[in-house]
Tab-separated table of C-alpha atoms in Angstrom:
chain	number	residue	atom	x	y	z
A	1	MET	CA	17.240	100.442	249.032
A	2	PRO	CA	17.637	101.033	245.179
A	3	PRO	CA	20.303	98.673	243.569
A	4	THR	CA	23.506	99.821	243.314
A	5	PRO	CA	24.180	100.937	239.362
A	6	ALA	CA	26.038	98.038	237.649
A	7	GLY	CA	29.920	99.131	236.587
A	8	PRO	CA	31.339	98.890	233.469
A	9	PRO	CA	31.872	95.635	231.969
A	10	LYS	CA	35.445	94.413	232.654
A	11	HIS	CA	37.878	92.960	229.817
A	12	SER	CA	40.313	90.680	229.992
A	13	PHE	CA	44.149	91.264	228.894
A	14	ASP	CA	43.408	88.385	226.373
A	15	GLN	CA	39.969	89.994	225.109
A	16	ILE	CA	41.695	93.555	224.496
A	17	ARG	CA	44.427	91.476	222.429
A	18	ALA	CA	42.084	89.555	220.397
A	19	ALA	CA	39.862	92.253	219.525
A	20	ALA	CA	42.883	94.732	218.588
A	21	ILE	CA	44.006	92.051	216.007
A	22	ARG	CA	40.727	91.035	214.735
A	23	HIS	CA	39.623	94.370	214.202
A	24	LEU	CA	42.827	96.674	213.812
A	25	GLY	CA	45.412	94.141	212.893
A	26	TYR	CA	47.793	95.297	215.601
A	27	GLN	CA	48.884	92.939	218.494
A	28	PRO	CA	49.220	95.270	221.340
A	29	CYS	CA	52.077	95.290	224.083
A	30	LEU	CA	51.493	94.574	227.717
A	31	TRP	CA	51.518	98.099	228.722
A	32	GLN	CA	49.172	99.109	225.889
A	33	ILE	CA	46.857	96.474	227.157
A	34	LYS	CA	47.145	97.936	230.630
A	35	VAL	CA	46.329	101.398	229.602
A	36	VAL	CA	43.287	100.460	227.904
A	37	GLU	CA	42.033	98.323	230.763
A	38	ALA	CA	42.527	101.344	232.997
A	39	ILE	CA	40.668	103.490	230.643
A	40	LEU	CA	37.745	100.905	230.550
A	41	LYS	CA	37.230	100.589	234.007
A	42	ARG	CA	36.170	104.284	234.692
A	43	ASP	CA	37.157	104.549	238.157
A	44	GLY	CA	40.079	106.721	237.725
A	45	ASP	CA	42.106	108.830	235.614
A	46	VAL	CA	44.962	107.343	233.818
A	47	VAL	CA	48.783	108.558	233.090
A	48	CYS	CA	51.045	107.218	230.609
A	49	ILE	CA	54.424	107.769	230.064
A	50	PRO	CA	56.192	105.601	227.141
A	51	ALA	CA	58.719	106.023	224.834
A	52	THR	CA	58.657	107.830	221.484
A	53	GLY	CA	57.653	105.876	218.544
A	54	SER	CA	56.298	103.006	221.009
A	55	GLY	CA	52.589	103.051	219.796
A	56	LYS	CA	51.093	105.238	222.588
A	57	THR	CA	47.943	106.426	220.125
A	58	LEU	CA	47.118	102.909	219.799
A	59	THR	CA	45.716	103.061	223.184
A	60	PHE	CA	43.570	106.045	222.446
A	61	TRP	CA	41.590	104.070	219.539
A	62	LEU	CA	41.551	100.496	221.371
A	63	PRO	CA	38.655	101.448	223.906
A	64	LEU	CA	36.405	102.316	220.607
A	65	LEU	CA	36.133	98.518	220.222
A	66	PHE	CA	34.237	97.950	223.448
A	67	ARG	CA	32.213	101.069	223.253
A	68	PRO	CA	30.655	100.758	219.733
A	69	ASN	CA	28.810	104.064	220.135
A	70	GLY	CA	31.501	105.970	222.205
A	71	ILE	CA	33.569	108.680	221.332
A	72	GLN	CA	37.248	109.481	222.308
A	73	LEU	CA	37.818	113.216	222.815
A	74	VAL	CA	41.861	114.166	222.066
A	75	ILE	CA	43.276	117.224	223.092
A	76	SER	CA	46.253	117.886	220.784
A	77	PRO	CA	48.675	120.634	221.342
A	78	LEU	CA	49.508	121.237	217.448
A	79	ASN	CA	46.641	120.860	214.517
A	80	ILE	CA	49.027	119.229	212.456
A	81	LEU	CA	49.160	116.150	214.967
A	82	GLY	CA	45.270	116.046	214.903
A	83	GLN	CA	45.165	115.613	211.052
A	84	GLN	CA	47.815	112.901	211.309
A	85	ASN	CA	45.449	110.897	213.803
A	86	VAL	CA	42.329	111.386	211.653
A	87	ALA	CA	44.399	110.062	208.489
A	88	GLN	CA	45.808	107.033	210.890
A	89	LEU	CA	41.729	106.337	211.809
A	90	ALA	CA	40.476	106.703	208.043
A	91	ALA	CA	43.173	103.723	207.227
A	92	MET	CA	41.409	101.911	210.028
A	93	LYS	CA	38.138	102.894	209.005
A	94	ILE	CA	37.202	104.824	211.767
A	95	ASN	CA	35.126	108.055	211.177
A	96	GLY	CA	37.227	111.353	213.106
A	97	ILE	CA	37.475	114.870	212.834
A	98	THR	CA	39.834	117.586	213.673
A	99	ILE	CA	38.572	120.730	215.015
A	100	THR	CA	40.326	123.937	214.422
A	101	ALA	CA	39.614	127.410	214.134
A	102	GLU	CA	39.066	127.097	210.323
A	103	THR	CA	36.581	123.664	210.959
A	104	ALA	CA	34.870	124.627	214.156
A	105	ILE	CA	31.676	125.426	212.152
A	106	PRO	CA	27.981	124.758	213.372
A	107	LYS	CA	27.807	121.709	210.448
A	108	ASN	CA	30.616	119.947	212.131
A	109	PHE	CA	29.442	120.315	215.826
A	110	GLN	CA	25.892	119.283	214.793
A	111	ASP	CA	27.516	115.856	213.165
A	112	ILE	CA	29.523	115.602	216.179
A	113	GLU	CA	26.050	115.708	218.313
A	114	ASP	CA	24.615	113.234	215.889
A	115	GLY	CA	27.045	110.639	216.239
A	116	LYS	CA	28.949	110.870	212.950
A	117	TYR	CA	32.338	110.520	214.541
A	118	SER	CA	34.025	108.220	216.988
A	119	VAL	CA	37.074	110.370	217.432
A	120	ILE	CA	37.320	114.221	217.863
A	121	VAL	CA	40.729	115.814	217.790
A	122	ARG	CA	40.915	119.548	218.879
A	123	ASN	CA	43.442	121.750	220.324
A	124	VAL	CA	42.790	123.719	223.866
A	125	GLU	CA	41.724	126.745	222.458
A	126	THR	CA	38.765	125.633	220.619
A	127	LEU	CA	38.266	123.398	223.333
A	128	MET	CA	37.370	125.987	225.985
A	129	GLN	CA	35.965	128.859	223.650
A	130	GLN	CA	33.518	130.758	225.672
A	131	ASP	CA	30.041	130.125	223.822
A	132	GLY	CA	31.786	127.511	221.261
A	133	GLY	CA	30.390	124.487	219.908
A	134	PHE	CA	32.080	122.053	222.660
A	135	GLU	CA	30.529	124.509	225.764
A	136	LYS	CA	27.321	123.693	224.036
A	137	LEU	CA	28.270	119.997	223.570
A	138	TRP	CA	28.850	119.407	227.380
A	139	LYS	CA	25.410	120.270	228.076
A	140	LYS	CA	23.916	117.872	226.016
A	141	PRO	CA	23.611	114.259	228.199
A	142	ASP	CA	23.257	112.198	225.048
A	143	PHE	CA	26.603	113.657	224.042
A	144	THR	CA	28.250	113.334	227.119
A	145	SER	CA	27.038	109.760	228.001
A	146	CYS	CA	29.113	108.597	224.993
A	147	LEU	CA	32.434	109.910	226.174
A	148	ILE	CA	34.828	107.238	227.027
A	149	SER	CA	37.468	109.449	227.733
A	150	LEU	CA	39.533	112.736	227.412
A	151	VAL	CA	42.911	112.073	226.186
A	152	TRP	CA	45.179	114.948	226.731
A	153	ASP	CA	48.270	114.044	224.005
A	154	GLU	CA	51.659	115.379	224.608
A	155	GLY	CA	50.070	116.195	228.290
A	156	HIS	CA	53.251	117.761	229.349
A	157	CYS	CA	52.053	120.640	227.667
A	158	VAL	CA	49.497	121.461	230.183
A	159	SER	CA	52.232	122.567	232.287
A	160	LYS	CA	54.902	123.761	229.935
A	161	TRP	CA	52.689	125.755	227.795
A	162	ALA	CA	50.502	127.219	229.871
A	163	GLY	CA	52.446	130.443	229.840
A	164	PHE	CA	51.749	131.306	226.304
A	165	ARG	CA	48.554	129.536	225.515
A	166	PRO	CA	46.292	130.364	228.787
A	167	GLU	CA	43.592	128.256	227.702
A	168	TYR	CA	45.699	125.470	229.283
A	169	LYS	CA	45.349	127.278	232.671
A	170	GLU	CA	41.442	127.156	232.476
A	171	VAL	CA	40.918	123.190	231.457
A	172	SER	CA	40.379	122.432	235.122
A	173	ARG	CA	36.559	124.003	234.434
A	174	LEU	CA	36.373	120.749	232.533
A	175	ARG	CA	35.671	118.674	235.790
A	176	TYR	CA	32.607	120.696	236.325
A	177	LEU	CA	31.422	120.480	232.837
A	178	ILE	CA	31.512	116.912	232.345
A	179	PRO	CA	30.689	113.757	234.678
A	180	ARG	CA	33.667	113.050	237.008
A	181	SER	CA	33.533	109.319	235.833
A	182	ILE	CA	34.648	110.318	232.466
A	183	PRO	CA	38.255	109.783	232.810
A	184	PHE	CA	41.235	112.169	231.926
A	185	VAL	CA	44.107	110.100	229.914
A	186	ILE	CA	47.443	111.904	230.359
A	187	VAL	CA	49.894	110.772	227.824
A	188	SER	CA	53.567	112.066	227.537
A	189	VAL	CA	57.032	110.654	226.689
A	190	THR	CA	58.342	113.643	229.196
A	191	LEU	CA	56.561	113.892	232.276
A	192	PRO	CA	59.183	114.006	235.357
A	193	PRO	CA	57.846	114.032	238.641
A	194	ALA	CA	57.713	117.922	238.822
A	195	ILE	CA	55.908	118.501	235.381
A	196	LEU	CA	53.730	115.489	236.359
A	197	SER	CA	52.687	116.574	239.521
A	198	ASP	CA	51.801	120.331	238.115
A	199	VAL	CA	49.913	118.418	235.170
A	200	MET	CA	47.852	116.631	237.788
A	201	ASN	CA	47.183	119.825	239.693
A	202	ILE	CA	46.143	121.475	236.982
A	203	LEU	CA	43.807	118.968	235.366
A	204	GLN	CA	42.421	118.149	239.002
A	205	VAL	CA	43.499	114.278	238.941
A	206	LEU	CA	43.789	112.755	242.336
A	207	PRO	CA	46.840	110.712	242.909
A	208	LYS	CA	44.755	108.103	244.823
A	209	LYS	CA	42.460	107.620	241.943
A	210	CYS	CA	44.784	107.460	239.307
A	211	THR	CA	46.680	104.619	237.102
A	212	ILE	CA	50.274	105.450	236.162
A	213	ILE	CA	51.637	103.215	233.616
A	214	TRP	CA	55.394	104.287	233.593
A	215	ARG	CA	58.079	102.777	231.044
A	216	SER	CA	61.057	103.788	230.222
A	217	ASN	CA	61.595	106.431	227.338
A	218	ASP	CA	64.994	105.401	226.610
A	219	ARG	CA	65.684	104.943	222.552
A	220	PRO	CA	68.753	102.568	222.343
A	221	SER	CA	68.125	102.913	218.443
A	222	ILE	CA	69.177	106.613	218.545
A	223	HIS	CA	72.867	107.080	219.166
A	224	LEU	CA	73.865	110.324	221.065
A	225	VAL	CA	76.395	112.581	220.020
A	226	VAL	CA	77.375	115.800	221.649
A	227	ARG	CA	79.760	118.032	219.663
A	228	GLU	CA	81.246	121.315	220.772
A	229	MET	CA	80.838	124.163	218.146
A	230	LYS	CA	83.935	125.209	216.270
A	231	TYR	CA	82.666	128.224	214.256
A	232	ALA	CA	80.821	131.399	215.150
A	233	MET	CA	77.163	130.494	215.830
A	234	SER	CA	75.981	133.225	212.901
A	235	SER	CA	77.666	131.397	210.560
A	236	TYR	CA	76.300	128.158	210.939
A	237	LYS	CA	79.170	126.540	209.439
A	238	ASP	CA	78.853	123.391	212.037
A	239	LEU	CA	76.008	122.356	209.924
A	240	ALA	CA	78.367	122.549	206.817
A	241	PHE	CA	79.016	118.547	206.969
A	242	LEU	CA	75.377	118.053	205.981
A	243	ILE	CA	76.324	119.472	202.352
A	244	PRO	CA	80.128	118.818	201.934
A	245	ASP	CA	81.961	121.376	199.987
A	246	GLY	CA	81.612	121.129	196.140
A	247	TRP	CA	78.334	118.914	196.485
A	248	LYS	CA	77.360	117.662	192.653
A	249	PRO	CA	73.965	116.240	191.775
A	250	THR	CA	75.834	112.663	191.182
A	251	ASP	CA	76.867	112.810	195.170
A	252	PRO	CA	74.781	110.964	197.499
A	253	PRO	CA	71.835	113.290	199.170
A	254	PRO	CA	72.231	113.385	203.152
A	255	LYS	CA	70.380	111.460	205.174
A	256	LYS	CA	66.502	112.328	205.909
A	257	PHE	CA	67.292	115.077	208.770
A	258	LEU	CA	65.627	117.679	210.951
A	259	ILE	CA	67.328	120.545	212.659
A	260	PHE	CA	65.738	121.910	215.818
A	261	PHE	CA	66.135	125.284	216.756
A	262	ASP	CA	64.266	127.593	219.565
A	263	SER	CA	64.342	130.689	217.495
A	264	ILE	CA	62.757	131.245	214.235
A	265	SER	CA	65.014	133.718	212.505
A	266	GLU	CA	68.043	131.127	212.946
A	267	SER	CA	66.099	128.467	211.502
A	268	ILE	CA	65.616	130.507	208.551
A	269	ASP	CA	69.321	131.586	208.466
A	270	ALA	CA	70.471	127.968	208.730
A	271	ALA	CA	68.602	126.842	206.145
A	272	LYS	CA	69.642	129.569	203.971
A	273	PHE	CA	73.376	128.830	204.529
A	274	LEU	CA	72.535	125.074	203.558
A	275	ARG	CA	70.759	125.941	200.442
A	276	ASP	CA	73.457	128.397	199.306
A	277	ARG	CA	75.907	124.818	199.319
A	278	LEU	CA	73.723	123.257	196.910
A	279	PRO	CA	73.115	123.909	193.096
A	280	LEU	CA	70.365	126.173	192.540
A	281	GLU	CA	68.294	123.144	191.102
A	282	TYR	CA	68.581	121.555	194.343
A	283	ARG	CA	68.184	124.176	196.797
A	284	HIS	CA	64.242	123.406	197.588
A	285	LYS	CA	65.505	120.047	198.897
A	286	ILE	CA	66.030	121.835	202.128
A	287	LYS	CA	63.196	123.941	203.883
A	288	TRP	CA	62.512	125.845	206.882
A	289	PHE	CA	59.515	125.069	209.038
A	290	ASN	CA	57.879	127.260	211.689
A	291	SER	CA	54.764	128.615	213.259
A	292	GLU	CA	54.551	131.690	211.168
A	293	MET	CA	53.773	129.119	208.123
A	294	SER	CA	50.481	128.529	206.528
A	295	THR	CA	48.672	124.987	207.337
A	296	GLN	CA	48.632	124.022	203.977
A	297	PHE	CA	52.320	124.681	203.399
A	298	LYS	CA	53.109	122.649	206.853
A	299	ASP	CA	51.024	119.768	205.311
A	300	LEU	CA	52.491	119.685	201.983
A	301	GLU	CA	56.371	119.588	203.508
A	302	SER	CA	55.517	117.228	206.164
A	303	ASP	CA	53.982	114.878	203.136
A	304	SER	CA	57.196	116.128	201.225
A	305	LEU	CA	59.859	115.066	203.947
A	306	LYS	CA	57.936	111.789	204.327
A	307	SER	CA	57.821	110.910	200.611
A	308	GLY	CA	61.513	111.938	200.110
A	309	LYS	CA	60.811	115.051	198.007
A	310	ILE	CA	62.749	116.910	200.263
A	311	TRP	CA	65.819	115.863	202.424
A	312	GLY	CA	65.421	118.000	205.531
A	313	LEU	CA	63.667	120.488	207.641
A	314	SER	CA	65.165	123.696	209.558
A	315	CYS	CA	62.296	123.635	212.038
A	316	THR	CA	61.132	124.810	215.613
A	317	ASP	CA	58.737	122.755	217.724
A	318	SER	CA	55.825	123.623	215.269
A	319	PHE	CA	57.140	120.440	213.645
A	320	GLY	CA	58.158	117.431	215.300
A	321	MET	CA	56.497	116.542	218.457
A	322	GLY	CA	54.450	113.556	217.929
A	323	LEU	CA	54.744	113.374	214.229
A	324	ASP	CA	54.802	109.787	212.873
A	325	LEU	CA	57.550	110.286	210.522
A	326	PRO	CA	59.457	106.619	210.145
A	327	ASP	CA	62.647	107.200	208.563
A	328	ILE	CA	64.430	110.276	210.008
A	329	LEU	CA	67.982	109.196	210.619
A	330	LEU	CA	69.514	112.367	211.775
A	331	VAL	CA	68.210	114.713	214.325
A	332	ILE	CA	69.990	117.515	215.305
A	333	GLN	CA	69.674	119.826	218.193
A	334	TRP	CA	71.165	123.659	217.619
A	335	ARG	CA	72.588	125.040	220.570
A	336	SER	CA	71.804	124.441	224.353
A	337	THR	CA	68.590	126.528	224.490
A	338	CYS	CA	65.817	124.017	225.486
A	339	ASP	CA	65.355	122.119	228.651
A	340	MET	CA	65.861	118.239	228.683
A	341	CYS	CA	62.174	117.203	228.332
A	342	THR	CA	62.117	119.169	225.107
A	343	LEU	CA	65.479	117.969	223.846
A	344	TRP	CA	64.461	114.378	224.225
A	345	GLN	CA	60.846	115.001	222.396
A	346	ARG	CA	63.036	116.391	219.332
A	347	LEU	CA	65.533	113.545	219.487
A	348	GLY	CA	62.765	111.204	219.408
A	349	ARG	CA	61.876	112.082	216.342
A	350	ALA	CA	64.669	109.606	214.979
A	351	ALA	CA	64.473	105.936	213.932
A	352	ARG	CA	60.477	105.498	214.513
A	353	GLU	CA	60.795	102.466	212.193
A	354	LEU	CA	62.091	99.909	214.538
A	355	GLN	CA	64.744	98.074	212.399
A	356	LEU	CA	66.067	101.645	212.079
A	357	VAL	CA	69.424	103.278	213.698
A	358	ALA	CA	69.612	107.014	213.681
A	359	THR	CA	71.918	109.898	215.232
A	360	GLY	CA	70.758	112.652	217.842
A	361	LEU	CA	73.521	115.314	217.367
A	362	PHE	CA	73.618	117.981	220.121
A	363	LEU	CA	75.604	121.045	219.178
A	364	VAL	CA	76.438	122.844	222.167
A	365	GLU	CA	78.140	126.353	222.456
A	366	PRO	CA	82.001	126.131	223.676
A	367	LYS	CA	80.955	128.132	227.090
A	368	ARG	CA	78.958	125.161	227.970
A	369	PHE	CA	81.850	122.608	228.571
A	370	ASP	CA	83.414	122.214	231.697
A	371	LEU	CA	87.065	122.796	230.347
A	372	ASN	CA	86.046	126.197	228.900
A	373	ILE	CA	83.949	126.952	232.418
A	374	ALA	CA	87.059	126.190	234.307
A	375	LYS	CA	89.351	128.491	231.680
A	376	ALA	CA	86.898	131.062	231.877
A	377	GLU	CA	86.824	131.252	235.856
A	378	GLU	CA	90.677	131.225	235.778
A	379	ARG	CA	90.816	134.065	233.686
A	380	ALA	CA	88.221	135.871	235.730
A	381	ALA	CA	90.210	135.354	238.630
A	382	LYS	CA	93.523	136.720	236.979
A	383	ARG	CA	91.638	139.802	236.176
A	384	ALA	CA	90.282	140.218	239.646
A	385	GLU	CA	93.657	139.715	241.001
A	386	SER	CA	95.198	142.247	238.545
A	387	SER	CA	92.533	144.813	239.498
A	388	LYS	CA	93.602	144.422	243.119
A	389	LYS	CA	97.106	145.004	242.472
A	390	ALA	CA	96.392	148.073	240.641
C-alpha cells in the first residue's frame, strides 16, 4: 500500500504571532491567528465574520509568511478595494497586482504565471471571463499548486450582488477548475444566517468541512443616532447642519463626513445643495462619488478625502465598503432605502482609527416612525368609516 501523503505542516499560535511581529510589524489578535491557522491546515473552507475596521485583511496576508512561494487570490467586489490592498502590500514589501478590465493584458498574466506576484486581487468579472487569463491559469498545475486560498472579500456580495453581477452565479464552476484542497475563505462583517447559507450554497462550501470564526460586529466607538426628517426630501434641508447658515472661511470646517444614498441623482443633488451653502472658492470641498465616475476620479477623490483636501463625499456604495479611511467622524445614511446589512457596512466606515469616536446618523422619513404610522392608520380608518356612511 502506498504511503499516505503528508498533510501541510501544523503551525502553533505562537509561531503565527511571532512571524507576524517579525515580518510585518503587527501583533495579531487571537481571532486573526485562528483564521490563519484554519487556512494553513487546508482541511476545509473558512468563514470569518469580524467587526468593521478590526483588521480582517491581515488574515489574507499572514499565510504568505509560511508559504514563501505561495499565492493568495483575493476576489474583491470593487476595483478601488483591490488598489487599496496592493498599496498596503507594497508597504509590507509584498508584491501584489490588481487585475481589472484595463490590466487584464497578456504580460500581466505571464508575470502571474512566472510567480512575480504573491497576491492577485481581481473582480469577479475578470475571474470568470470565458477564455480569459485566469481560465488559462487554472489549467497550469505549476500555478494552482502555489495557491494558498481563494479569499472572497466582502463575501456577502456573492449573495447580495448576484442579481446585477451575474458572474457571481457562476463562481461554483471554480470548484471543478482548481483542486478542492484549496480553501475558499469567505470574509464579511455582515453575514447573517440566511445570507451566509446562500453564500455557502453558491460557493459549494460544505458545513461539516468549514471553520467559522464569528465575532461581534458591534462598534461601540460609533454613536448611533436615528433622526426623523423635518423637511421635504427634495429640499435636502435636513443636511443643512453640515454647513450652517452664513458659513465663512474663518468658521471651523465640518467633521470629515460621508453621506450614503441609494440613488445617484439624489447624491448629486444633495452635494449641490451643500456646495451652494459655501463661498464659491470652497465649493470643491464637497464632492459626489458614484459608479459613473472614472477610475482616475475615484482614486483622486479618495486620496483627497484621506489627506483632508476635501471635507466630505455624497456617495453610493461605489465608495465606502472595505475602504480604510481612518478618521471619518460622521457617516450619514439618507433615507431608509437599504437593508440592515448595507446600513451596517456604511456606518462602519466611521472611526476606523481605534482611539476615535464617531457618529452614525440615520435620517429617516417620517412615515417610518410608529407614531406617524399610527396616525396614518387612524386617518385611513376615519376615511373608510366616512365612505361607509356616505
